[in-house]
Tab-separated table of C-alpha atoms in Angstrom:
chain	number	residue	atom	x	y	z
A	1	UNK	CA	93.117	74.512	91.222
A	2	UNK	CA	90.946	75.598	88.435
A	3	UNK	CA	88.785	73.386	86.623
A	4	UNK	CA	90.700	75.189	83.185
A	5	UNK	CA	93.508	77.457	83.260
A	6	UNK	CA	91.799	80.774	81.128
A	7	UNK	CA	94.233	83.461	79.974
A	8	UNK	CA	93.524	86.785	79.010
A	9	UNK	CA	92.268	87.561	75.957
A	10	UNK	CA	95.425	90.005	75.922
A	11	UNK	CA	97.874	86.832	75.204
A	12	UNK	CA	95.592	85.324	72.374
A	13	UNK	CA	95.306	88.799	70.550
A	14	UNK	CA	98.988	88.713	68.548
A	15	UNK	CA	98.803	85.424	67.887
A	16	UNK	CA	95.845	86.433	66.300
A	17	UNK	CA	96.540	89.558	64.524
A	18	UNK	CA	99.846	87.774	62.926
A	19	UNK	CA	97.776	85.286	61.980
A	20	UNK	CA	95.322	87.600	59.909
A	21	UNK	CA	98.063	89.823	58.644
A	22	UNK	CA	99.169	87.151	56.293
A	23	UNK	CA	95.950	86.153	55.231
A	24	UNK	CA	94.493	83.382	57.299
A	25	UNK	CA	91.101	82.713	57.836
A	26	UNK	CA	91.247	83.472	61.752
A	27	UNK	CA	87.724	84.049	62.391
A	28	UNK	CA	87.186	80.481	61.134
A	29	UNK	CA	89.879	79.066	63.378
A	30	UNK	CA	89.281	80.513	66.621
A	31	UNK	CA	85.594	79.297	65.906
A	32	UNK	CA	86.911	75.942	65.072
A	33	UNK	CA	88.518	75.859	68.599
A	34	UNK	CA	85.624	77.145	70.593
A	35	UNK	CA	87.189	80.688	71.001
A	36	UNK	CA	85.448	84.192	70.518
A	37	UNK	CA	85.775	85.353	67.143
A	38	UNK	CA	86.142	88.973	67.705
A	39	UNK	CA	88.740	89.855	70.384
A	40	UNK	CA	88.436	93.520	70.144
A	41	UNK	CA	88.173	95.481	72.843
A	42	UNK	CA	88.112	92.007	75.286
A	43	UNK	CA	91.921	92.500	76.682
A	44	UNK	CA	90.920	92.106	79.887
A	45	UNK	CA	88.372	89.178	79.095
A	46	UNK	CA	89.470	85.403	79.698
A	47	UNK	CA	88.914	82.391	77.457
A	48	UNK	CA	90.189	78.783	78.249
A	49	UNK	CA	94.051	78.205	77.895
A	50	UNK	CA	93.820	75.126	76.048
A	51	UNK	CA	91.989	76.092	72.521
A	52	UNK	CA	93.995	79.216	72.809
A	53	UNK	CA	97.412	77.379	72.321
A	54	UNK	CA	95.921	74.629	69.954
A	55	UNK	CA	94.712	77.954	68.034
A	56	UNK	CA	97.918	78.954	67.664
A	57	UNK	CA	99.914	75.625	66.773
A	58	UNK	CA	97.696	75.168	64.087
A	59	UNK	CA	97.915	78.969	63.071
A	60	UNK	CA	101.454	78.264	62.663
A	61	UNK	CA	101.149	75.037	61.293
A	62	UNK	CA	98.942	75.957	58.624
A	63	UNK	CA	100.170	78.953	57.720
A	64	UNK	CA	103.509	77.926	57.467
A	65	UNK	CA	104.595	80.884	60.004
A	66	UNK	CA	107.982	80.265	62.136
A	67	UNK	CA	108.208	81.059	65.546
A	68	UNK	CA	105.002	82.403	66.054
A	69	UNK	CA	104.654	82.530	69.871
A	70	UNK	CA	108.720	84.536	69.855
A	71	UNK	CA	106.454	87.119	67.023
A	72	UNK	CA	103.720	87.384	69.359
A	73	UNK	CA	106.184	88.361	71.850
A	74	UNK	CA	107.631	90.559	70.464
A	75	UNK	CA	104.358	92.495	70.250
A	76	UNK	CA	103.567	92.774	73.939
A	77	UNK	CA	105.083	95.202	76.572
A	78	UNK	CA	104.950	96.254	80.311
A	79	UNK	CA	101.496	98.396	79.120
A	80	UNK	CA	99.454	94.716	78.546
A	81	UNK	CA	99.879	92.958	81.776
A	82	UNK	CA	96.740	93.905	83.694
A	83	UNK	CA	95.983	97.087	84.926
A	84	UNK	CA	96.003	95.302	88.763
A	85	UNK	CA	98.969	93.591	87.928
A	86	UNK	CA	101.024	97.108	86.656
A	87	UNK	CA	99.747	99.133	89.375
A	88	UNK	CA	101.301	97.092	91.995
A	89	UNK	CA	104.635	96.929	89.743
A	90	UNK	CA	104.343	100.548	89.896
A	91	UNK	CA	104.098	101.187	93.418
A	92	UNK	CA	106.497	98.491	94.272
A	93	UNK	CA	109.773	100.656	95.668
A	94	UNK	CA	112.368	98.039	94.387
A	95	UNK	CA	112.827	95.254	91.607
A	96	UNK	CA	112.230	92.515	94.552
A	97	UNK	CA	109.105	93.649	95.850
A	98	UNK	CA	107.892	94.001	92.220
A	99	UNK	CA	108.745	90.442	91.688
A	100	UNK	CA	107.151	89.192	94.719
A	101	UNK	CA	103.780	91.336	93.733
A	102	UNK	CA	103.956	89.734	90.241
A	103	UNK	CA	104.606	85.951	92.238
A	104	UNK	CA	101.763	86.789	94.275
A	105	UNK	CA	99.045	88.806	91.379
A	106	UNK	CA	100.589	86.452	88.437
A	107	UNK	CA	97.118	84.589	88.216
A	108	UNK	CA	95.097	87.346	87.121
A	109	UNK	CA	97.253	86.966	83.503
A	110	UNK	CA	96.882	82.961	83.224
A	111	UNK	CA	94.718	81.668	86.429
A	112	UNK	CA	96.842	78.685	86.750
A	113	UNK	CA	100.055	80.288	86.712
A	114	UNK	CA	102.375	79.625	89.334
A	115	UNK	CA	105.207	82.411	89.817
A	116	UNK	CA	108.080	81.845	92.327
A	117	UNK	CA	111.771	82.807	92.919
A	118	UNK	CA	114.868	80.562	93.314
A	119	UNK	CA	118.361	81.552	94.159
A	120	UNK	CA	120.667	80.470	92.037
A	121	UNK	CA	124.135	81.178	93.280
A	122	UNK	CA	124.418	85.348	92.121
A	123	UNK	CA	121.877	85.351	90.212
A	124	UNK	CA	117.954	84.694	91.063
A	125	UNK	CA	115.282	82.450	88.831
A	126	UNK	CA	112.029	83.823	87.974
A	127	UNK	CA	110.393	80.621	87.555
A	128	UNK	CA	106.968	79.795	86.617
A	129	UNK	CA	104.594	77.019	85.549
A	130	UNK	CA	100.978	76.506	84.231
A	131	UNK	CA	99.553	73.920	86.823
A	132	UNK	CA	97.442	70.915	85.522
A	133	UNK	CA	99.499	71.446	81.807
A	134	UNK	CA	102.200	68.729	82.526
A	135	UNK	CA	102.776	66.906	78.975
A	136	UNK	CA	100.542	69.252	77.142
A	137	UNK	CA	102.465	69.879	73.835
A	138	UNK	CA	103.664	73.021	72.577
A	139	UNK	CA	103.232	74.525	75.453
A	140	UNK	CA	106.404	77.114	74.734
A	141	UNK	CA	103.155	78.855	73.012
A	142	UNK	CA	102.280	80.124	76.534
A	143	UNK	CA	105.665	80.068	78.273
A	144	UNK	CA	107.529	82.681	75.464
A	145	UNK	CA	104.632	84.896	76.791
A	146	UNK	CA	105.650	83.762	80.402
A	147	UNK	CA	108.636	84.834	79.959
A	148	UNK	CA	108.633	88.121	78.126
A	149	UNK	CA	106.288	89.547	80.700
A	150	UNK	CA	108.806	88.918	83.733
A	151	UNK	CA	111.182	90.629	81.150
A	152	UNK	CA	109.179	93.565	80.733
A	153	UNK	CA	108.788	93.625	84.671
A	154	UNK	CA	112.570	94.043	85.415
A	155	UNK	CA	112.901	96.276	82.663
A	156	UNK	CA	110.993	98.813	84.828
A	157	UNK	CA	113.897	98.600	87.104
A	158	UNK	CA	116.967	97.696	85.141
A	159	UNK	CA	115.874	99.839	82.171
A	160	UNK	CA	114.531	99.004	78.712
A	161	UNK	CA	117.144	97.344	77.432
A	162	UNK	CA	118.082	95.064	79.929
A	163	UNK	CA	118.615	91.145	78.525
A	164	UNK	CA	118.429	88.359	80.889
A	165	UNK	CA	121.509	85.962	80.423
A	166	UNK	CA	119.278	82.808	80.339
A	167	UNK	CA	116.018	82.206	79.540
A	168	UNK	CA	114.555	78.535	79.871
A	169	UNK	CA	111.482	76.847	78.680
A	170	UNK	CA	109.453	73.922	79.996
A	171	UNK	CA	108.809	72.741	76.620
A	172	UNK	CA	110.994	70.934	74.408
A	173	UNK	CA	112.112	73.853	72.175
A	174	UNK	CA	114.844	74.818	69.742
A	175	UNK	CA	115.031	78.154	68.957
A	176	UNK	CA	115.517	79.572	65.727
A	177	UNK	CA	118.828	80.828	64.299
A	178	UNK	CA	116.554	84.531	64.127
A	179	UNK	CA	115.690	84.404	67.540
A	180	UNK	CA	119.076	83.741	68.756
A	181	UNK	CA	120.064	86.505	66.371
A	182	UNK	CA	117.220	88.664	68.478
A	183	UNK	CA	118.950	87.900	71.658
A	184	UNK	CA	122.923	86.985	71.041
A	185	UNK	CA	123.551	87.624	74.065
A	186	UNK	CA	121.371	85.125	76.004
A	187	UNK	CA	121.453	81.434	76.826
A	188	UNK	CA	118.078	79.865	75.833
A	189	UNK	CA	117.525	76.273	77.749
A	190	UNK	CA	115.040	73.054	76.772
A	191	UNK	CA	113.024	70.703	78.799
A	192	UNK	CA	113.282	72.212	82.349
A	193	UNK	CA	111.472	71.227	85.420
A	194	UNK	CA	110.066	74.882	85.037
A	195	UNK	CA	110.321	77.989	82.876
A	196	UNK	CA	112.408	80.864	83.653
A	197	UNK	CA	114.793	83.818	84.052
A	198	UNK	CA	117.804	84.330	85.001
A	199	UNK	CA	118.309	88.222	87.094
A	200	UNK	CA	121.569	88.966	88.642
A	201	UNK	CA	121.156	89.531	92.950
A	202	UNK	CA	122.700	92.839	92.450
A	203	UNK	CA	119.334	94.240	90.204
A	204	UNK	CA	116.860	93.056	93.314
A	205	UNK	CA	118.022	95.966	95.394
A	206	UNK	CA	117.477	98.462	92.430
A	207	UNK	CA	114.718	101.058	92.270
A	208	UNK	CA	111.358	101.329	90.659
A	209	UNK	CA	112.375	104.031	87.860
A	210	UNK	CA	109.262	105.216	87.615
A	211	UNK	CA	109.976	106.900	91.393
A	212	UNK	CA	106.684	104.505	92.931
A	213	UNK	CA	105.665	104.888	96.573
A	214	UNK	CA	104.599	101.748	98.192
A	215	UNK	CA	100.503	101.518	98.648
A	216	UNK	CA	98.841	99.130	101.171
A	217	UNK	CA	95.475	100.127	100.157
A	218	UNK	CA	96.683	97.477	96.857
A	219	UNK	CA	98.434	95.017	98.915
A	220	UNK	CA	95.782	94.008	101.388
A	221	UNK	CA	93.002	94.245	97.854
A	222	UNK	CA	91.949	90.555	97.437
A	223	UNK	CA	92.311	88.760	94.689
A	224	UNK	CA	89.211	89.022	92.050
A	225	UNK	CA	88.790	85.493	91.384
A	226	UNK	CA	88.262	82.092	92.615
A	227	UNK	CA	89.014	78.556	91.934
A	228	UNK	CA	85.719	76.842	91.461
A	229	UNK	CA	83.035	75.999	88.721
A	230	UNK	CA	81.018	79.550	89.336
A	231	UNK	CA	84.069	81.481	89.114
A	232	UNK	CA	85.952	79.909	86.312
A	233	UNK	CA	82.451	80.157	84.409
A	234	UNK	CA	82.153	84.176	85.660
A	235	UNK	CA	85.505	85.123	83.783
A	236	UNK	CA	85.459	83.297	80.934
A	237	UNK	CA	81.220	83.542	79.614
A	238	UNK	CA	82.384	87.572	79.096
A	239	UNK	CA	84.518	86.811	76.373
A	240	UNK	CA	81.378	85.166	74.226
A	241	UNK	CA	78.633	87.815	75.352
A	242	UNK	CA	78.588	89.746	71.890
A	243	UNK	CA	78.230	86.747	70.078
A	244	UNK	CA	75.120	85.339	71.992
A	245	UNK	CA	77.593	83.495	74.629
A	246	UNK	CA	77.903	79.607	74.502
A	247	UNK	CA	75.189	77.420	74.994
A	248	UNK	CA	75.213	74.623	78.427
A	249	UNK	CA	77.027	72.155	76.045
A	250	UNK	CA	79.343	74.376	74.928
A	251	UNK	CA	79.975	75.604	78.339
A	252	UNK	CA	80.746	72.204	79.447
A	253	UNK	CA	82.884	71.173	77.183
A	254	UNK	CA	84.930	74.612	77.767
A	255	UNK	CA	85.211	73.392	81.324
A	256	UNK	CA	86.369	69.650	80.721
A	257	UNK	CA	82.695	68.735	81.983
A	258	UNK	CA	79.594	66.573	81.018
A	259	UNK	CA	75.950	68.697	80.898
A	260	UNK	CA	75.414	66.375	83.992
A	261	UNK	CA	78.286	67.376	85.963
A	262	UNK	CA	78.118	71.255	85.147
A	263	UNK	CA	74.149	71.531	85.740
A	264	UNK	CA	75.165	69.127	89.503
A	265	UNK	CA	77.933	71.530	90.126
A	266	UNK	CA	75.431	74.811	89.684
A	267	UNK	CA	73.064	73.306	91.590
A	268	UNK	CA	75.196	72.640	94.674
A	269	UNK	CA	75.659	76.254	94.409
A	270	UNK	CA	72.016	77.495	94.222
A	271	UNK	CA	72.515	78.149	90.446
A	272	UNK	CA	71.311	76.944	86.903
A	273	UNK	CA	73.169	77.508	84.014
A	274	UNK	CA	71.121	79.736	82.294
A	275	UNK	CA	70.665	81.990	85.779
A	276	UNK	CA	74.207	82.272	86.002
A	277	UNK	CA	74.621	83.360	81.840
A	278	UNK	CA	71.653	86.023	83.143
A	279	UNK	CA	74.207	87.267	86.369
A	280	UNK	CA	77.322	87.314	83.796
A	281	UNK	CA	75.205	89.160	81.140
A	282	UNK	CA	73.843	91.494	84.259
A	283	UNK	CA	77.370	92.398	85.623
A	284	UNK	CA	79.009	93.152	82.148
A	285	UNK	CA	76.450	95.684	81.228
A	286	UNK	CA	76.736	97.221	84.617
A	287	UNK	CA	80.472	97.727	83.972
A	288	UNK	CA	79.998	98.798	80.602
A	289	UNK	CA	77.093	101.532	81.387
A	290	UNK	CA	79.463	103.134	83.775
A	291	UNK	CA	81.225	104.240	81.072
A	292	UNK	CA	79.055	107.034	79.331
A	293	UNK	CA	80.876	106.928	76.323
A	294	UNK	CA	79.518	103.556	75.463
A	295	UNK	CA	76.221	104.128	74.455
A	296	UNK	CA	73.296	101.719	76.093
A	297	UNK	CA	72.366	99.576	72.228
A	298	UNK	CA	75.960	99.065	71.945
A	299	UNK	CA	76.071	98.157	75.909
A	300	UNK	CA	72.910	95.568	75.331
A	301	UNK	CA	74.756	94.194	72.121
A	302	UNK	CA	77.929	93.017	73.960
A	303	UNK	CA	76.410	91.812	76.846
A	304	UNK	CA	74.317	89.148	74.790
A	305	UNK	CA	70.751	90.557	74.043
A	306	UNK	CA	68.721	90.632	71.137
A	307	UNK	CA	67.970	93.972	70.759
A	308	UNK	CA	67.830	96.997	73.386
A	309	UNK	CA	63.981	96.277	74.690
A	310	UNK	CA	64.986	92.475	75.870
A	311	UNK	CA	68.106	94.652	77.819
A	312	UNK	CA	65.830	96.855	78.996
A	313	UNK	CA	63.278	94.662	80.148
A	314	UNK	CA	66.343	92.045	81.401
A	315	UNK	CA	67.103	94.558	83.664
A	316	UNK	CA	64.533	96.439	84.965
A	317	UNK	CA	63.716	92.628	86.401
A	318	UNK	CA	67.542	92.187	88.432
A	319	UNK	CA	68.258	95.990	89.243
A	320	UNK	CA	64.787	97.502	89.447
A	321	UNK	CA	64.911	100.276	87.222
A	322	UNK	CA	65.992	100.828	83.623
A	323	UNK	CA	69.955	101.156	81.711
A	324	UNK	CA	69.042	104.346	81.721
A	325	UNK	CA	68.123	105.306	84.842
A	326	UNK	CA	70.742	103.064	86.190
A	327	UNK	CA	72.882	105.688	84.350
A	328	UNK	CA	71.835	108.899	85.447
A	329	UNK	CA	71.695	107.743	89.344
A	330	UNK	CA	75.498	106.344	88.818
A	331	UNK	CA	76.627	109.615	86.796
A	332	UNK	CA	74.957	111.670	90.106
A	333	UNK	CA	76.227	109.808	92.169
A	334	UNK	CA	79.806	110.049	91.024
A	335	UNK	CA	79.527	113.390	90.488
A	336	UNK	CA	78.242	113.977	94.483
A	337	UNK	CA	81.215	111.686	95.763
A	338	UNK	CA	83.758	113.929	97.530
C-alpha cells in the first residue's frame, strides 16, 4: 500500500475551476492545503488525495456551493481518464474485458484505488474503494468521481446515454432533490461496504463501439508506478516543480512522515532528499524537451530552476551535454527511427 493515496491532478481540476467561477479565492485555498496552485497543464500530474478532498469540502463549505463533487462530475468524460487507462478501454473487444483492464489499470487515476467486480444476481457490481481511507469523512468527494468514470467506461459499449440503475456510495450521503432530478431513473444507495455500479450481465458480452482490436503489446506493459517512499515521492514532487517544489518538511508532511523518517527511508534507498528533488526535476525536463513545441526557458521554469543557466548547468552535470543538444540528438534520432 502507498504511504498516501495521490490522485491525478485531472480529478482536483473541476473542483477547482467551479470553485473560481463563482469567485473564490482558490489559489489561496489549495495553498492553504499544501496543493499546487496552478493546475494547468498538470492533468496527468499527482498530488496527495487527502488535501485534495479537504480542498474541496471546504470549497463547498465556504462558498456555500451544493453538491459540488455531483458538479465536478458532471464536467469529466471518457477523454480524462488517462491516456494508459483509455487506450486499453479502446482496444478492449467487449464491455468485460474493458472492465477487467480498468480493475486491473484503475490505480494510475487514484493509486490506492481498488476496482473489482461482483455478481449480483443479473446484474454485475463495479465496485471500488480507496484503501487506507476507512472513516475519512466526505469521502463521496472522491467516490462521485469513482463512479462517473466506470460510467463513462460502459458508455463506450452501451452508448452515451446509458444510466446505471443503482449507483452506491461508501460515504454517508443524501443526494439532492437536483441530482435525483439528473438521474430519475436511478437508485442512489448510502453507507455501503463499498462504492458502486450496478450493469446488467447482458451489456458484458457487448462490443467496444469504437470497433477496438485487442493489443498484447498493452497488456503485458507494466504498471508505471510503485508502492514505496521513492515512488510515491516520484509522482507527486511533479505537480510542485513550477512553483520551486516543496521543501523536506513539506515533503514529509505530504507523506504522513517526520524529517527523520523520510531522510531514514531515502537513505535505505541510496537517496537524499534533495538528490531525489534533482532526479524528479531531471526526468520532467527530459519529458518536456521532447516536445519541441515547448521551448527550453519555459522547460527550465516548470521543472523548478531559477533561471535557464542553473537548467543548463543542472544538466549538463546528470546527462552530459546541454537542453539543447539533448534536443537536437533526440529530434535526429526520432527522425532516423524506422
Amino acid at each position: 500500500m502507498t504511504v498516501i493515496p495521490l490522485t491525478r491532478c485531472q480529478f482536483l481540476m473541476p473542483f477547482a475551476e467551479i470553485h473560481s467561477e463563482i469567485g473564490g479565492p482558490t489559489s489561496a485555498l489549495l495553498a492553504k492545503f499544501q496543493l499546487p496552485t496552478c493546475l494547468e497543464e498538470k492533468a496527468d500530474h499527482y498530488v496527495p488525495l487527502m488535501p485534495a478532498v479537504r480542498f474541496a469540502t471546504a470549497a463547498q463549505g465556504k462558498q456555500g456551493i451544493s453538491e459540488l463533487a455531483f458538479r465536478a462530475s458532471q464536467r469529466l468524460s471518457f477523454d480524462h481518464l488517462s491516456d494508459a487507462l483509455r487506450a486499453r478501454i479502446r482496444h478492449s473487444p467487449t464491455l468485460l474485458v474493458a472492465l477487467q483492464q480498468a480493475c486491473k489499470w484503475a490505480p494510475i487515476e487514484d493509486t490506492n484505488l481498488h476496482l473489482w467486480l461482483e455478481p449480483c444476481g443479473e446484474s454485475l457490481k463495479i465496485c471500488s474503494k480507496l484503501l487506507g481511507t476507512e472513516g475519512i469523512s466526505h469521502l463521496e468527494m472522491s467516490q462521485w468521481l469513482q463512479n462517473i468514470f466506470v460510467i463513462h467506461i460502459v458508455r463506450q459499449f452501451a452508448g452515451a446515454n446509458w444510466t446505471p440503475a443503482v449507483i452506491a456510495f461508501e460515504a454517508i450521503y443524501i443526494p439532492s432533490i437536483e441530482v435525483q432530478s439528473y438521474w430519475p431513473n436511478t437508485r442512489f444507495l448510502s453507507g455501503q461496504t463499498a462504492s458502486w455500479i450496478e450493469v446488467p450481465l447482458q451489456l458484458l458480452s457487448f462490443p467496444n463501439l469504437a470497433d477496438a482490436t485487442p493489443s498484447n503489446a498493452l497488456e503485458n506493459e507494466p504498471q508505471p508506478f510503485g508502492k514505496d517512499v521513492v515512488s510515491v515521492l516520484k509522482l507527486s514532487l511533479p505537480s510542485y516543480l513550477d512553483e520551486g517544489g516543496p521543501t523536506i518538511i513539506q515533503a514529509a508532511e505530504m507523506i504522513g512522515l517526520s524529517v527523520r523518517s523520510l531522510q531514514r527511508k531515502l537513505s535505505l534507498a541510496g537517496l537524499t532528499y534533495s538528490g531525489l528533488l534533482e532526479q524528479v526535476r531531471f526526468n520532467n525536463a527530459i519529458k518536456l524537451l521532447s516536445d519541441t513545441e515547448n521551448k527550453i526557458i519555459d522547460v527550465a521554469f516548470s521543472s523548478g530552476y531559477a533561471d535557464p543557466a542553473h537548467f543548463t548547468r543542472a544538466f549538463r552535470r546528470i546527462a552530459g551535454c546541454t537542453p539543447r543538444e539533448f534536443r537536437d540528438r533526440w529530434r535526429h534520432a526520432d527522425v532516423s527511427a524506422p
